[in-house]
PDB file of C-alpha atoms in Angstrom:
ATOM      1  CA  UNK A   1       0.000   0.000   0.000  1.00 51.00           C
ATOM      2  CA  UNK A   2       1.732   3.469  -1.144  1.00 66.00           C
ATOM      3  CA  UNK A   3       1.158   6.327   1.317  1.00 66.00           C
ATOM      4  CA  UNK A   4       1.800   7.422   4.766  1.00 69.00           C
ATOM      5  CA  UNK A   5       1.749   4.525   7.398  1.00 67.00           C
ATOM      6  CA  UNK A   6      -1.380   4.417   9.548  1.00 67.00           C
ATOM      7  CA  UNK A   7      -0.664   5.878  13.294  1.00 69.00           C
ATOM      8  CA  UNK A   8      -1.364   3.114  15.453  1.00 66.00           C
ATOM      9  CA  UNK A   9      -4.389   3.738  18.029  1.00 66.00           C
ATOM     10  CA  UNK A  10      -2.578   3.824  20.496  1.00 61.00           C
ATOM     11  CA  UNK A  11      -0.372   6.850  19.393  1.00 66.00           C
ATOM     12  CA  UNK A  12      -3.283   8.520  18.238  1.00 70.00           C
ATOM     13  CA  UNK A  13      -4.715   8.642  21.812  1.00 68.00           C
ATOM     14  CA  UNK A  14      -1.377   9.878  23.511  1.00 67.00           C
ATOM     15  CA  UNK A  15      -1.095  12.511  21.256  1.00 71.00           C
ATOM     16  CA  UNK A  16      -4.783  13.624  21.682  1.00 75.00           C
ATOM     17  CA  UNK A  17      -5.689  13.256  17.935  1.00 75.00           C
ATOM     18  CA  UNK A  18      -8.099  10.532  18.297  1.00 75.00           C
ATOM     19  CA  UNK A  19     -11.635  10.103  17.178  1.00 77.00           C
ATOM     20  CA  UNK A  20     -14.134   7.957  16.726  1.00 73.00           C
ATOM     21  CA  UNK A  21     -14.570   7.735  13.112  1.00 72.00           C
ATOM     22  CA  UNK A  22     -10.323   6.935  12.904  1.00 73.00           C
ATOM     23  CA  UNK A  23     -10.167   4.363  15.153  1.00 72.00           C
ATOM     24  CA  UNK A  24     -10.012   0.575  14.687  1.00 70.00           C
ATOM     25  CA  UNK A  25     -12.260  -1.251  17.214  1.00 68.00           C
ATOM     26  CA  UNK A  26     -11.003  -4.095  16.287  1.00 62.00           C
ATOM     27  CA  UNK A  27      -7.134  -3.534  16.535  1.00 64.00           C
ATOM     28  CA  UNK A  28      -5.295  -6.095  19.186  1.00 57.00           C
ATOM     29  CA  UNK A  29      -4.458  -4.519  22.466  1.00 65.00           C
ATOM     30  CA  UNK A  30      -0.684  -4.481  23.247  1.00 62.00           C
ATOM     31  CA  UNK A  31       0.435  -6.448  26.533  1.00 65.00           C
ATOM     32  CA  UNK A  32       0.315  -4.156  29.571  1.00 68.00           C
ATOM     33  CA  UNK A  33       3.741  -6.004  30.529  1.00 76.00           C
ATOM     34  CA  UNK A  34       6.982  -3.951  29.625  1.00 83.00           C
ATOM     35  CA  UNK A  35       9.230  -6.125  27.599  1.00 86.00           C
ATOM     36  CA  UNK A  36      12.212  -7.915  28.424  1.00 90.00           C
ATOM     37  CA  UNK A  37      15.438  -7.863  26.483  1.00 92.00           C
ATOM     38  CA  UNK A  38      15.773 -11.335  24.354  1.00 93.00           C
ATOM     39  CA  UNK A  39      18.692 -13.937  24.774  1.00 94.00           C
ATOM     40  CA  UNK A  40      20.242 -13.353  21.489  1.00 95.00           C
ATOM     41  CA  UNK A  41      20.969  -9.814  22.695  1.00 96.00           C
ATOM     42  CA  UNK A  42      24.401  -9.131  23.594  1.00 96.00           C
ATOM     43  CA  UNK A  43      24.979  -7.329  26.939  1.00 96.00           C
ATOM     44  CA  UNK A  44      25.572  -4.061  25.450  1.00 97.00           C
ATOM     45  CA  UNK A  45      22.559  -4.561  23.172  1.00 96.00           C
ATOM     46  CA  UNK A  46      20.479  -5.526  26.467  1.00 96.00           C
ATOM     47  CA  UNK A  47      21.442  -2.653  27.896  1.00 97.00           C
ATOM     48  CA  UNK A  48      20.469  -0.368  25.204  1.00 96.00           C
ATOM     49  CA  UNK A  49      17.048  -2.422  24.927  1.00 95.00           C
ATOM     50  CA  UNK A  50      16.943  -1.544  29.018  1.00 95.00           C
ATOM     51  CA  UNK A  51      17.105   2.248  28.338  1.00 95.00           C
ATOM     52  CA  UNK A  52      14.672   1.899  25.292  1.00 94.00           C
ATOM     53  CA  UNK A  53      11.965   0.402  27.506  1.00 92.00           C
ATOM     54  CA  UNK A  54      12.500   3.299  30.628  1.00 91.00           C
ATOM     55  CA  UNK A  55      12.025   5.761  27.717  1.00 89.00           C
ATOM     56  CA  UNK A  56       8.801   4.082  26.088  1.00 87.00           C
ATOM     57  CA  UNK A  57       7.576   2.881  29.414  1.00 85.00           C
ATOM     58  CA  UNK A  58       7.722   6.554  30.667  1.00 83.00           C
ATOM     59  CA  UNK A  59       6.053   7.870  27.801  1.00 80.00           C
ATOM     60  CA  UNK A  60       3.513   5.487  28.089  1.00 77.00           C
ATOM     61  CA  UNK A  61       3.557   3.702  24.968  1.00 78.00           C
ATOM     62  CA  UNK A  62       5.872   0.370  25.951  1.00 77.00           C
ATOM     63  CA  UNK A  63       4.695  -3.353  25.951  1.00 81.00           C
ATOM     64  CA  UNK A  64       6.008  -6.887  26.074  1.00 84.00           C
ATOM     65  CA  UNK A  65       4.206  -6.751  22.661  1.00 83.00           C
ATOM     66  CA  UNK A  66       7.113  -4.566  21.380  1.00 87.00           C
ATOM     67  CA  UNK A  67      10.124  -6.149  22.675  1.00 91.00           C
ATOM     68  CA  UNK A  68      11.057  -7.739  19.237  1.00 92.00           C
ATOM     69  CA  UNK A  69      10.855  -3.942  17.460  1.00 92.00           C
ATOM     70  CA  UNK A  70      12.706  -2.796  20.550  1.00 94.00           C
ATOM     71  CA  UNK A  71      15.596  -5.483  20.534  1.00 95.00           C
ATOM     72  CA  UNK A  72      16.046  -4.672  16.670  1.00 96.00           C
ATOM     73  CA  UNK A  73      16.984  -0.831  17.630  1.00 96.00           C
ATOM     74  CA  UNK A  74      19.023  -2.145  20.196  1.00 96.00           C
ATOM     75  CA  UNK A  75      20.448  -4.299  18.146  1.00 97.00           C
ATOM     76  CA  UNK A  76      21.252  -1.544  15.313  1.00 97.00           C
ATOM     77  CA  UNK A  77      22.150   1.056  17.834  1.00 97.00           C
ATOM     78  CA  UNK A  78      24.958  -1.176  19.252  1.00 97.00           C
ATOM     79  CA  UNK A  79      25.767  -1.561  15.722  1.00 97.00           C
ATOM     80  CA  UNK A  80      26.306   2.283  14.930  1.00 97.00           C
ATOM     81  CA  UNK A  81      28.642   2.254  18.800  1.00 97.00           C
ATOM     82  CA  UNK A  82      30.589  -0.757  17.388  1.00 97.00           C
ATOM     83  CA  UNK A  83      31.424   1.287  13.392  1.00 96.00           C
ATOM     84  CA  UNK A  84      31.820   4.104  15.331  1.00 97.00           C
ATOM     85  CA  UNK A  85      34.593   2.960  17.410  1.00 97.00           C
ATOM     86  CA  UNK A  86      35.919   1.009  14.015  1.00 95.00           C
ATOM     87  CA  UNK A  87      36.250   4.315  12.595  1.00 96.00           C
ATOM     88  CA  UNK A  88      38.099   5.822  15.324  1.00 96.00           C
ATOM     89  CA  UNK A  89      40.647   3.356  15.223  1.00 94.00           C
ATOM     90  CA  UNK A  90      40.838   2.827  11.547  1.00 90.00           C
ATOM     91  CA  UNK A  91      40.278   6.177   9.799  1.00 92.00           C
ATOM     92  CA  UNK A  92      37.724   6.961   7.089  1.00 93.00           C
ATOM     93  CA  UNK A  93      39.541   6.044   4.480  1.00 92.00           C
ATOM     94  CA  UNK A  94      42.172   3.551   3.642  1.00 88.00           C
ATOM     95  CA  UNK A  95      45.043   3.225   1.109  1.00 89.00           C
ATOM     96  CA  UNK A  96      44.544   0.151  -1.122  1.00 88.00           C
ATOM     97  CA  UNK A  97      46.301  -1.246  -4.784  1.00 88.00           C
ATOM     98  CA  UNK A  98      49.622   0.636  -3.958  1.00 89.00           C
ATOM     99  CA  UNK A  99      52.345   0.026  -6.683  1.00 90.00           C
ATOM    100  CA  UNK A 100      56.128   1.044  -6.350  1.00 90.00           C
ATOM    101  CA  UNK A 101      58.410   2.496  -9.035  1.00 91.00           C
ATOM    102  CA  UNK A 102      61.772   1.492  -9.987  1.00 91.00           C
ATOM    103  CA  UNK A 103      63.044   3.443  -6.846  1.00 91.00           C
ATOM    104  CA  UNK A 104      60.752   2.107  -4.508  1.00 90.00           C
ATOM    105  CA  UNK A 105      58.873   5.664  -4.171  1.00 91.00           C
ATOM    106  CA  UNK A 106      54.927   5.385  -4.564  1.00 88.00           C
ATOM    107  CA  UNK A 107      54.520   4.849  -8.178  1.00 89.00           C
ATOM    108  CA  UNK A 108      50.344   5.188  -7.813  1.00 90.00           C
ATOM    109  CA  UNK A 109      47.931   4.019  -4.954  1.00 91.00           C
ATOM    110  CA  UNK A 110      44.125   4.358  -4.684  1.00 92.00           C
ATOM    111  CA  UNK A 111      42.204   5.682  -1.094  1.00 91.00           C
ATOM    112  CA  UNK A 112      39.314   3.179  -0.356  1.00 91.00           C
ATOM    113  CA  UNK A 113      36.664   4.482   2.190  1.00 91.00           C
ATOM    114  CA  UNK A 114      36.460   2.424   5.197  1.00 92.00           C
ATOM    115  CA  UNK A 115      33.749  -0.623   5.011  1.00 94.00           C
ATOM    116  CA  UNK A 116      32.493   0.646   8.288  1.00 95.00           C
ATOM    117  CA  UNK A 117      31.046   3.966   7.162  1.00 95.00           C
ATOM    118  CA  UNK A 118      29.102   2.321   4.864  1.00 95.00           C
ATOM    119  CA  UNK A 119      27.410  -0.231   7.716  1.00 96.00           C
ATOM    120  CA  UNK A 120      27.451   2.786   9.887  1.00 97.00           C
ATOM    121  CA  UNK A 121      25.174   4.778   7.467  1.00 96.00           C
ATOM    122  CA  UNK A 122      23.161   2.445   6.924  1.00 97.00           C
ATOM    123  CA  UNK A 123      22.342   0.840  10.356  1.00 97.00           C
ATOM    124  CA  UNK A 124      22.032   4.668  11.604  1.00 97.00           C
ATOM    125  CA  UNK A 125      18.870   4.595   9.267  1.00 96.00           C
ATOM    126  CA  UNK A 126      17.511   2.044  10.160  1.00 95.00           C
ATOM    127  CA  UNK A 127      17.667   2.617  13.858  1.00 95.00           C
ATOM    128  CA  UNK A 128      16.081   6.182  12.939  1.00 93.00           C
ATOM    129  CA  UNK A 129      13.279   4.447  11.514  1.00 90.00           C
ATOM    130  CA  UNK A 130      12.529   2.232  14.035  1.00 90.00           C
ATOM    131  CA  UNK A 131      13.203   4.659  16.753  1.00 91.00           C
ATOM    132  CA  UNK A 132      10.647   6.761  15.290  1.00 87.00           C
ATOM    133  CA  UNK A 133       8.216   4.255  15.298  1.00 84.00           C
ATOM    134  CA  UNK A 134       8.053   4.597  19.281  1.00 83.00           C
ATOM    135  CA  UNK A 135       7.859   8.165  18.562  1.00 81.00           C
ATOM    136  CA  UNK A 136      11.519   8.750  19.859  1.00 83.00           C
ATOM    137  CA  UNK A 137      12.796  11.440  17.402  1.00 78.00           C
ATOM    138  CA  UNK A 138      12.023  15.435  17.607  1.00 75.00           C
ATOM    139  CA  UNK A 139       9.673  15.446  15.356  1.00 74.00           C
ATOM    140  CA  UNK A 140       7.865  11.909  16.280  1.00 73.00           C
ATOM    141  CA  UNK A 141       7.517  13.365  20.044  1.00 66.00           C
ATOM    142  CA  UNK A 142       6.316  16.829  19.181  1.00 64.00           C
ATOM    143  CA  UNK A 143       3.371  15.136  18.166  1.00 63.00           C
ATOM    144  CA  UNK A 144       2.839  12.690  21.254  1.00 58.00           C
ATOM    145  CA  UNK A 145       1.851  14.564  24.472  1.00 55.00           C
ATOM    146  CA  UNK A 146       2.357  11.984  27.566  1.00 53.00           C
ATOM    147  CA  UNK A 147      -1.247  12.401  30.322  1.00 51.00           C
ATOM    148  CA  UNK A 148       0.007  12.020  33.721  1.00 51.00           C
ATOM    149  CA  UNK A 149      -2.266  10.788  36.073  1.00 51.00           C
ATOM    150  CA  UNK A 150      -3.032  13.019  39.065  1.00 50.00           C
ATOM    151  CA  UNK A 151      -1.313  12.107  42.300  1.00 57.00           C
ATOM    152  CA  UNK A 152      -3.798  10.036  44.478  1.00 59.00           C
ATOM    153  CA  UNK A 153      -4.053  10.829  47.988  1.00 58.00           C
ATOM    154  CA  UNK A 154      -2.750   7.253  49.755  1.00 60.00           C
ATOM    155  CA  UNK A 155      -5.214   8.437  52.788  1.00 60.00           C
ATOM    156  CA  UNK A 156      -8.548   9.075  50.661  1.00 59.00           C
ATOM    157  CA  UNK A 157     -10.102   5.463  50.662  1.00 59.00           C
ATOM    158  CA  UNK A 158      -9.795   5.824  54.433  1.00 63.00           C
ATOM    159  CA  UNK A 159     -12.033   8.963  54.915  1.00 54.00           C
TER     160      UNK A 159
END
């Protein structure tokens, strides 16, 4: 289907733009559980998921439901950290196909960029797309306004 994505309901009624007529009635209801990171994580990647989750769960929008969109950001963010620090180390760019004259001076040599950049870019985009689907980018969260619930008086079932 070519278009915009459909907000899910749930999104719709954080952000106060929901109605009636919009909504599906018959749309499954998300888990009220907050997910857990999966196995197949890697400790940093669990870690990341861990932070994910405070941020959704605060926002009011996390559930066990989401944990496999979730472990995939995770997953891609630790990606970006690992390029990153592969770029760091290795530079950019990279001399490749070097060839030597008769005098052993650089005859001719070609600069490569780095592998890394590449899986860098490209995991960077995907994160931002799933990211966004939680509504954690600027312009995603403008949209979302988070209802607190008043504080309850402890004491008031007592009187």
């Amino acid at each position: 289907m070519a278009g915009r994505k459909r907000t899910p309901d749930h999104l719709k009624v954080v952000a106060g733009t929901d109605r009636p007529d919009r909504m599906n009635p018959d749309a499954p209801k998300p888990a009220a559980s907050m997910p857990e990171a999966p196995d197949w994580l890697s400790a940093r990647g669990a870690e990341i998921f861990d932070q994910l989750v405070a941020i959704v769960g605060a926002m009011g929008i996390g559930s066990s439901s989401d944990a496999a969109m979730l472990a995939l950001a995770s997953s891609r963010l630790e990606e970006v950290e690992i390029c990153t620090a592969m770029i760091e180390d290795g530079g950019r760019t990279f001399v490749s196909n070097v060839t030597y004259d008769d005098q052993g001076r650089v005859a001719s040599q070609q600069i490569k960029g780095h592998p890394a950049v590449a899986q860098r870019s490209e995991a960077m985009r995907h994160a931002q797309s799933l990211l966004s689907e939680f509504g954690l980018s600027p312009a995603a969260r403008s949209k979302v306004s988070v209802n607190t619930p008043d504080e309850q008086n402890p004491f008031a079932a007592l009187g």
